[in-house]
Coordinates of C-alpha atoms and ligand atoms in Angstrom, one line a residue:
X1 CA 96.0 88.8 105.6
X2 CA 93.3 91.1 105.2
X3 CA 91.2 90.8 102.0
X4 CA 91.1 93.8 99.8
X5 CA 88.1 94.2 97.5
X6 CA 88.3 96.7 94.5
X7 CA 84.9 98.2 93.2
X8 CA 82.3 100.9 94.3
X9 CA 79.8 100.8 98.3
X10 CA 77.8 98.2 96.7
X11 CA 80.4 94.9 96.9
X12 CA 79.6 96.8 101.0
X13 CA 76.7 94.6 101.6
X14 CA 78.2 90.7 101.0
X15 CA 80.8 91.9 102.8
X16 CA 78.4 93.4 105.6
X17 CA 76.2 89.3 105.2
X18 CA 79.5 87.5 105.7
X19 CA 80.3 89.0 109.2
X20 CA 77.0 89.4 110.0
X21 CA 78.2 92.0 113.2
X22 CA 75.6 92.6 116.3
X23 CA 75.3 96.8 114.7
X24 CA 77.8 98.2 112.1
X25 CA 79.1 102.2 113.3
X26 CA 81.0 104.2 110.2
X27 CA 84.3 106.8 110.9
X28 CA 84.8 109.4 109.0
X29 CA 85.9 113.0 109.0
X30 CA 84.4 116.4 108.7
X31 CA 85.8 116.8 105.4
X32 CA 84.6 112.8 104.1
X33 CA 81.1 113.2 105.3
X34 CA 78.9 115.5 102.9
X35 CA 81.2 113.9 99.6
X36 CA 80.7 109.9 100.8
X37 CA 78.8 109.4 103.9
X38 CA 74.8 109.4 102.1
X39 CA 76.4 106.8 99.7
X40 CA 77.6 104.5 102.3
X41 CA 74.7 104.9 104.8
X42 CA 72.2 103.8 102.2
X43 CA 74.0 100.9 101.4
X44 CA 75.1 99.3 105.6
X45 CA 72.5 101.3 107.5
X46 CA 75.5 102.0 109.4
X47 CA 75.7 105.0 112.7
X48 CA 77.9 107.4 112.1
X49 CA 80.5 108.6 114.2
X50 CA 82.3 112.5 112.7
X51 CA 85.3 113.4 113.7
X52 CA 86.8 116.7 112.8
X53 CA 88.9 116.4 109.8
X54 CA 93.5 116.9 110.1
X55 CA 96.1 115.1 111.4
X56 CA 96.3 117.5 115.0
X57 CA 92.7 115.3 115.8
X58 CA 94.5 112.1 115.6
X59 CA 94.5 111.7 119.5
X60 CA 93.1 109.7 122.4
X61 CA 91.6 112.4 123.0
X62 CA 89.9 111.2 120.0
X63 CA 89.6 107.8 120.6
X64 CA 88.6 108.3 124.4
X65 CA 85.2 110.1 122.8
X66 CA 84.9 106.7 119.8
X67 CA 85.2 104.7 122.5
X68 CA 82.3 106.9 124.4
X69 CA 79.9 106.8 122.0
X70 CA 80.4 103.2 120.8
X71 CA 79.8 102.4 124.5
X72 CA 76.3 104.0 124.4
X73 CA 75.7 103.5 121.6
X74 CA 75.8 99.7 123.0
X75 CA 78.5 98.1 120.1
X76 CA 80.0 94.6 120.8
X77 CA 82.7 92.7 120.0
X78 CA 80.6 91.0 117.0
X79 CA 80.2 95.4 115.8
X80 CA 81.4 95.7 112.9
X81 CA 82.8 99.6 112.5
X82 CA 83.9 100.9 109.3
X83 CA 86.8 103.6 108.8
X84 CA 85.9 106.0 106.0
X85 CA 88.2 108.6 104.5
X86 CA 92.1 109.2 104.2
X87 CA 94.6 108.0 107.1
X88 CA 94.2 109.8 110.1
X89 CA 90.5 108.1 110.0
X90 CA 92.3 104.3 108.6
X91 CA 94.5 104.6 111.6
X92 CA 92.0 105.5 114.5
X93 CA 89.2 103.5 113.4
X94 CA 92.1 100.5 113.3
X95 CA 93.0 101.6 116.9
X96 CA 89.4 101.6 118.2
X97 CA 88.3 98.4 116.9
X98 CA 91.1 96.9 117.8
X99 CA 91.0 98.6 121.8
X100 CA 87.0 98.5 122.5
X101 CA 86.8 95.4 124.0
X102 CA 90.2 94.4 123.1
X103 CA 88.9 93.8 119.5
X104 CA 85.6 94.4 117.0
X105 CA 85.0 93.4 113.6
X106 CA 86.9 96.3 111.4
X107 CA 86.3 97.3 107.3
X108 CA 88.4 99.9 106.0
X109 CA 87.2 102.8 102.6
X110 CA 90.6 104.0 102.5
X111 CA 89.1 107.8 100.5
X112 CA 93.0 109.5 99.7
X113 CA 95.3 107.4 97.2
X114 CA 98.1 107.4 100.2
X115 CA 95.2 105.6 102.3
X116 CA 94.3 103.3 99.3
X117 CA 98.4 103.0 98.6
X118 CA 100.2 102.3 102.1
X119 CA 97.8 103.3 105.6
X120 CA 94.3 101.3 105.1
X121 CA 97.2 98.2 103.8
X122 CA 99.2 96.2 106.0
X123 CA 97.3 96.6 109.5
X124 CA 99.2 99.2 111.6
X125 CA 96.9 101.6 113.8
X126 CA 97.2 104.2 115.9
X127 CA 97.3 108.0 117.3
X128 CA 99.9 110.4 118.0
X129 CA 100.8 110.9 121.7
X130 CA 104.3 113.2 121.9
X131 CA 105.7 112.4 119.1
X132 CA 103.9 110.9 115.7
X133 CA 102.0 107.1 116.1
X134 CA 103.9 106.7 119.6
X135 CA 100.9 104.7 120.7
X136 CA 99.1 102.0 118.6
X137 CA 98.2 98.6 117.4
X138 CA 99.3 96.3 114.5
X139 CA 95.5 94.7 113.6
X140 CA 93.9 93.3 110.5
X141 CA 91.1 94.1 109.6
X142 CA 88.9 92.4 108.3
X143 CA 88.2 94.1 104.4
X144 CA 89.4 97.0 102.7
X145 CA 86.9 98.3 100.0
X146 CA 89.2 100.5 97.7
X147 CA 86.8 102.2 95.5
X148 CA 88.5 104.7 92.2
X149 CA 85.8 106.4 92.7
X150 CA 86.1 107.8 96.3
X151 CA 89.6 109.9 94.3
X152 CA 87.5 111.6 92.4
X153 CA 86.9 114.6 94.6
X154 CA 90.4 114.1 96.7
X155 CA 92.3 117.9 95.6
X156 CA 95.3 118.1 93.2
X157 CA 97.0 118.1 96.1
X158 CA 96.5 114.8 98.3
X159 CA 96.6 113.4 95.3
X160 CA 100.1 113.9 95.5
X161 CA 100.7 113.3 98.7
X162 CA 99.4 110.2 97.8
X163 CA 102.1 109.6 94.5
X164 CA 105.5 110.1 96.4
X165 CA 104.4 106.5 98.3
X166 CA 103.7 105.2 94.6
X167 CA 106.4 106.8 93.0
X168 CA 108.3 104.3 96.3
X169 CA 106.2 101.6 94.9
X170 CA 108.3 102.5 91.6
X171 CA 111.8 101.5 92.5
X172 CA 110.1 98.5 94.4
X173 CA 108.9 96.5 91.9
X174 CA 109.1 96.6 88.3
X175 CA 105.8 96.2 87.0
X176 CA 104.5 99.4 89.4
X177 CA 107.7 101.1 87.3
X178 CA 106.4 99.5 83.9
X179 CA 102.6 101.1 84.7
X180 CA 104.0 104.8 85.7
X181 CA 106.2 105.4 83.5
X182 CA 103.7 105.2 81.1
X183 CA 100.9 107.0 82.8
X184 CA 99.3 109.5 80.5
X185 CA 98.7 112.4 82.7
X186 CA 99.2 112.3 86.6
X187 CA 96.0 110.8 87.5
X188 CA 96.8 107.5 88.5
X189 CA 95.1 104.5 86.8
X190 CA 92.5 101.8 89.0
X191 CA 94.7 98.9 87.7
X192 CA 97.8 101.1 89.1
X193 CA 96.7 101.8 92.2
X194 CA 96.6 98.1 92.4
X195 CA 99.6 97.2 91.7
X196 CA 101.2 98.7 94.6
X197 CA 98.3 97.7 97.7
X198 CA 99.7 94.5 95.9
X199 CA 103.4 94.6 96.4
X200 CA 102.9 95.8 100.2
X201 CA 100.8 92.8 100.7
X202 CA 103.6 90.7 99.4
X203 CA 105.7 92.4 101.3
X204 CA 104.0 93.2 104.6
X205 CA 102.7 88.8 104.4
X206 CA 106.4 87.6 104.9
X207 CA 107.0 90.4 107.6
X208 CA 103.6 91.6 109.8
X209 CA 105.9 93.1 112.4
X210 CA 108.5 95.2 110.5
X211 CA 111.2 92.6 111.7
X212 CA 112.6 91.6 108.9
X213 CA 111.4 92.2 104.8
X214 CA 109.0 94.6 106.1
X215 CA 111.9 97.3 106.4
X216 CA 112.0 98.1 102.1
X217 CA 109.1 99.8 102.6
X218 CA 111.4 102.4 104.2
X219 CA 113.1 103.3 101.5
X220 CA 112.9 107.0 101.0
X221 CA 112.0 107.5 105.2
X222 CA 114.6 107.8 106.4
X223 CA 115.8 110.9 104.9
X224 CA 111.3 111.5 104.5
X225 CA 111.0 111.3 108.3
X226 CA 113.5 113.6 109.4
X227 CA 112.8 116.5 106.6
X228 CA 109.5 116.2 107.6
X229 CA 110.2 116.2 111.4
X230 CA 112.2 119.5 110.1
X231 CA 109.9 121.1 108.5
X232 CA 107.2 120.9 111.3
X233 CA 105.6 118.8 110.0
X234 CA 104.2 121.5 107.3
X235 CA 105.1 119.5 104.8
X236 CA 103.4 116.8 103.3
X237 CA 104.2 113.0 104.3
X238 CA 104.5 112.2 100.3
X239 CA 106.7 115.0 99.6
X240 CA 109.3 114.5 102.2
X241 CA 109.3 111.1 101.0
X242 CA 109.4 112.6 97.6
X243 CA 112.9 115.0 98.0
X244 CA 113.5 110.5 101.3
X245 CA 113.6 108.8 97.9
X246 CA 116.3 110.6 96.2
X247 CA 118.7 110.7 98.9
X248 CA 118.1 106.9 98.8
X249 CA 118.3 107.4 95.3
X250 CA 121.1 109.4 95.6
X251 CA 122.9 106.7 98.0
X252 CA 122.4 104.2 95.5
X253 CA 124.0 106.1 93.0
X254 CA 127.4 105.8 95.2
X255 CA 127.3 102.0 96.5
X256 CA 125.7 100.1 93.5
X257 CA 126.1 101.9 90.5
X258 CA 122.1 103.3 90.6
X259 CA 120.9 105.8 88.6
X260 CA 119.5 108.5 90.2
X261 CA 117.9 109.7 87.3
X262 CA 115.5 107.1 87.0
X263 CA 113.7 109.2 90.4
X264 CA 113.5 112.5 89.4
X265 CA 112.1 112.3 86.4
X266 CA 109.5 110.0 87.6
X267 CA 109.0 112.5 90.7
X268 CA 109.2 115.7 88.0
X269 CA 106.8 114.4 85.5
X270 CA 104.2 114.1 89.6
X271 CA 105.0 117.6 90.4
X272 CA 107.6 116.7 93.3
X273 CA 110.4 117.8 95.0
X274 CA 113.2 116.6 94.5
X275 CA 115.3 118.6 96.0
X276 CA 116.6 119.1 100.3
X277 CA 115.8 122.5 101.8
X278 CA 117.4 121.8 105.0
X279 CA 120.8 121.5 106.0
X280 CA 122.3 118.1 105.3
X281 CA 124.5 117.7 109.0
X282 CA 120.4 118.8 110.4
X283 CA 119.2 116.2 108.0
X284 CA 121.4 114.2 109.9
X285 CA 121.1 114.8 113.2
X286 CA 117.6 114.1 112.8
X287 CA 118.3 110.9 111.1
X288 CA 120.1 109.3 113.6
X289 CA 116.8 109.9 116.6
X290 CA 114.7 108.8 114.3
X291 CA 113.0 105.1 116.0
X292 CA 114.2 103.2 113.7
X293 CA 117.9 104.1 113.8
X294 CA 119.8 101.1 115.5
X295 CA 121.8 103.2 118.5
X296 CA 122.2 106.3 116.7
X297 CA 122.9 104.1 113.4
X298 CA 121.5 104.2 110.6
X299 CA 119.7 101.8 108.6
X300 CA 118.6 102.7 104.6
X301 CA 117.0 101.5 102.1
X302 CA 119.2 101.7 99.7
X303 CA 118.4 100.7 95.9
X304 CA 120.1 98.4 93.8
X305 CA 118.4 98.6 90.6
X306 CA 114.9 99.5 89.4
X307 CA 112.8 96.2 91.9
X308 CA 115.7 95.3 93.5
X309 CA 116.8 97.5 96.9
X310 CA 119.5 96.7 99.8
X311 CA 118.5 97.3 103.4
X312 CA 121.7 97.3 105.6
X313 CA 123.7 100.0 107.4
X314 CA 124.7 102.9 105.8
X315 CA 128.3 105.1 106.7
X316 CA 127.8 108.2 107.9
X317 CA 129.7 110.1 105.0
X318 CA 128.0 108.5 102.4
X319 CA 124.7 109.7 103.9
X320 CA 126.1 112.6 104.0
X321 CA 127.5 112.9 99.8
X322 CA 124.0 112.0 98.9
X323 CA 122.2 114.6 101.1
X324 CA 124.8 117.5 99.9
X325 CA 124.1 116.1 95.6
X326 CA 120.4 117.1 96.7
X327 CA 120.8 119.7 97.7
Ligands
LIG401 N1 98.8 102.5 109.4 C1 99.9 103.4 108.2 O1 100.5 101.9 108.3 C2 100.2 103.8 108.1 C3 101.1 104.1 106.7 C4 101.2 105.8 105.8 C5 100.4 106.8 105.9 N2 99.8 107.1 107.8 C6 98.9 107.4 108.7 O2 97.7 107.7 107.2 C7 98.0 109.8 107.9 C8 97.8 110.3 106.3 O3 97.2 110.3 105.6 P1 95.8 111.3 104.7 O4 96.8 111.5 103.7 O5 95.1 110.3 104.0 O6 95.8 112.0 105.1 P2 94.0 112.2 105.5 O7 93.3 110.9 106.6 O8 93.8 113.8 106.7 O9 93.7 112.7 104.8 C9 93.7 113.8 103.7 C10 92.5 115.2 104.4 O10 92.1 114.7 102.5 C11 90.4 115.3 102.8 N3 90.0 113.3 102.0 C12 90.4 112.7 102.7 N4 89.5 111.0 101.9 C13 88.8 112.6 100.4 C14 87.7 112.7 98.7 N5 88.4 111.1 99.1 N6 87.7 113.9 98.8 C15 88.4 115.0 99.5 N7 88.5 115.0 100.4 C16 89.8 113.8 101.1 C17 91.1 115.1 105.1 O11 90.2 114.8 105.1 C18 91.4 115.2 104.9 O12 91.8 116.7 105.0 C19 98.8 110.4 109.3 O13 98.4 110.6 110.1 C20 99.5 108.1 108.8 O14 100.1 108.9 109.8 C21 99.3 105.4 108.5

């Protein structure tokens, strides 16, 4: 599993010494570059690679241009690529590092809450190709440096986006739930980020390739993905997951007597949406098309209690009632 380090950029030099790379390049995007690139270059002496910010650039064209640049730079498989940015950058950096010369060294420095608690952890890489994340690899980075300081420049909407995933971890794990309910204000503490990462690491350690246990991380995502897609991706991932968590909580209420009020309370605390902006039948149709649906049958992560979920095939009518309940 990857080595996750918490701290500032001054943690990087010893990490680099340990890897002793032939060359070091840092990939970042046009928003993060003016904020955090300079201090990182100072301590690493890396060569910068800057791509335009935005999900629309998470594609094979960007990857090809990066392969070309690495080749020109004389990058070898003993060289280190560092991805500095949100999930778009960490996903691309991971994909490029895993494919260039059959795999280079890789370090990630996630700078959004979503990337810190989710995208940069667990070894999934990828780009969009006729669909979201259609092309990708599993590639575990040599290190992930989580610098809490970088969250200080994050726009509030991006922070809320990450909070959707944080609330998911709170349902999966009692200690995250405790931290989150006790949090003053809406900014995540370093301790909270650390706990969320620990939850993901524990799950991924058991199941890197998503055959079994890792599916619990899809809590809120079955409906969430459908909602995101129906909004034509105008609704941010974390916001769609928030509504998806409400749907899951209502399925949990019907099947196990779970209290959806617990989820709603947390989502409201972080000003995340709790109501479905689409027709339940449209969401249901979309859910059946999802790449994780099983021959049109819907496998759902159902909250049983805080810290306890069940992964099971759920009857369509139960899901329909849950969707109606959050309409
Ligand atoms: N690999 C995985 O397991 C995994 C898991 C979840 C999500 N993802 C992927 O992650 C992506 C979403 O990640 P995201 O929400 O971080 O999006 P993002 O990378 O687009 O970042 C969001 C915005 O914040 C900006 N930004 C980043 N850090 C900043 C900072 N510190 N200060 C100011 N602005 C900053 C970015 O430039 C961008 O405009 C999606 O492509 C998704 O598929 C991957």
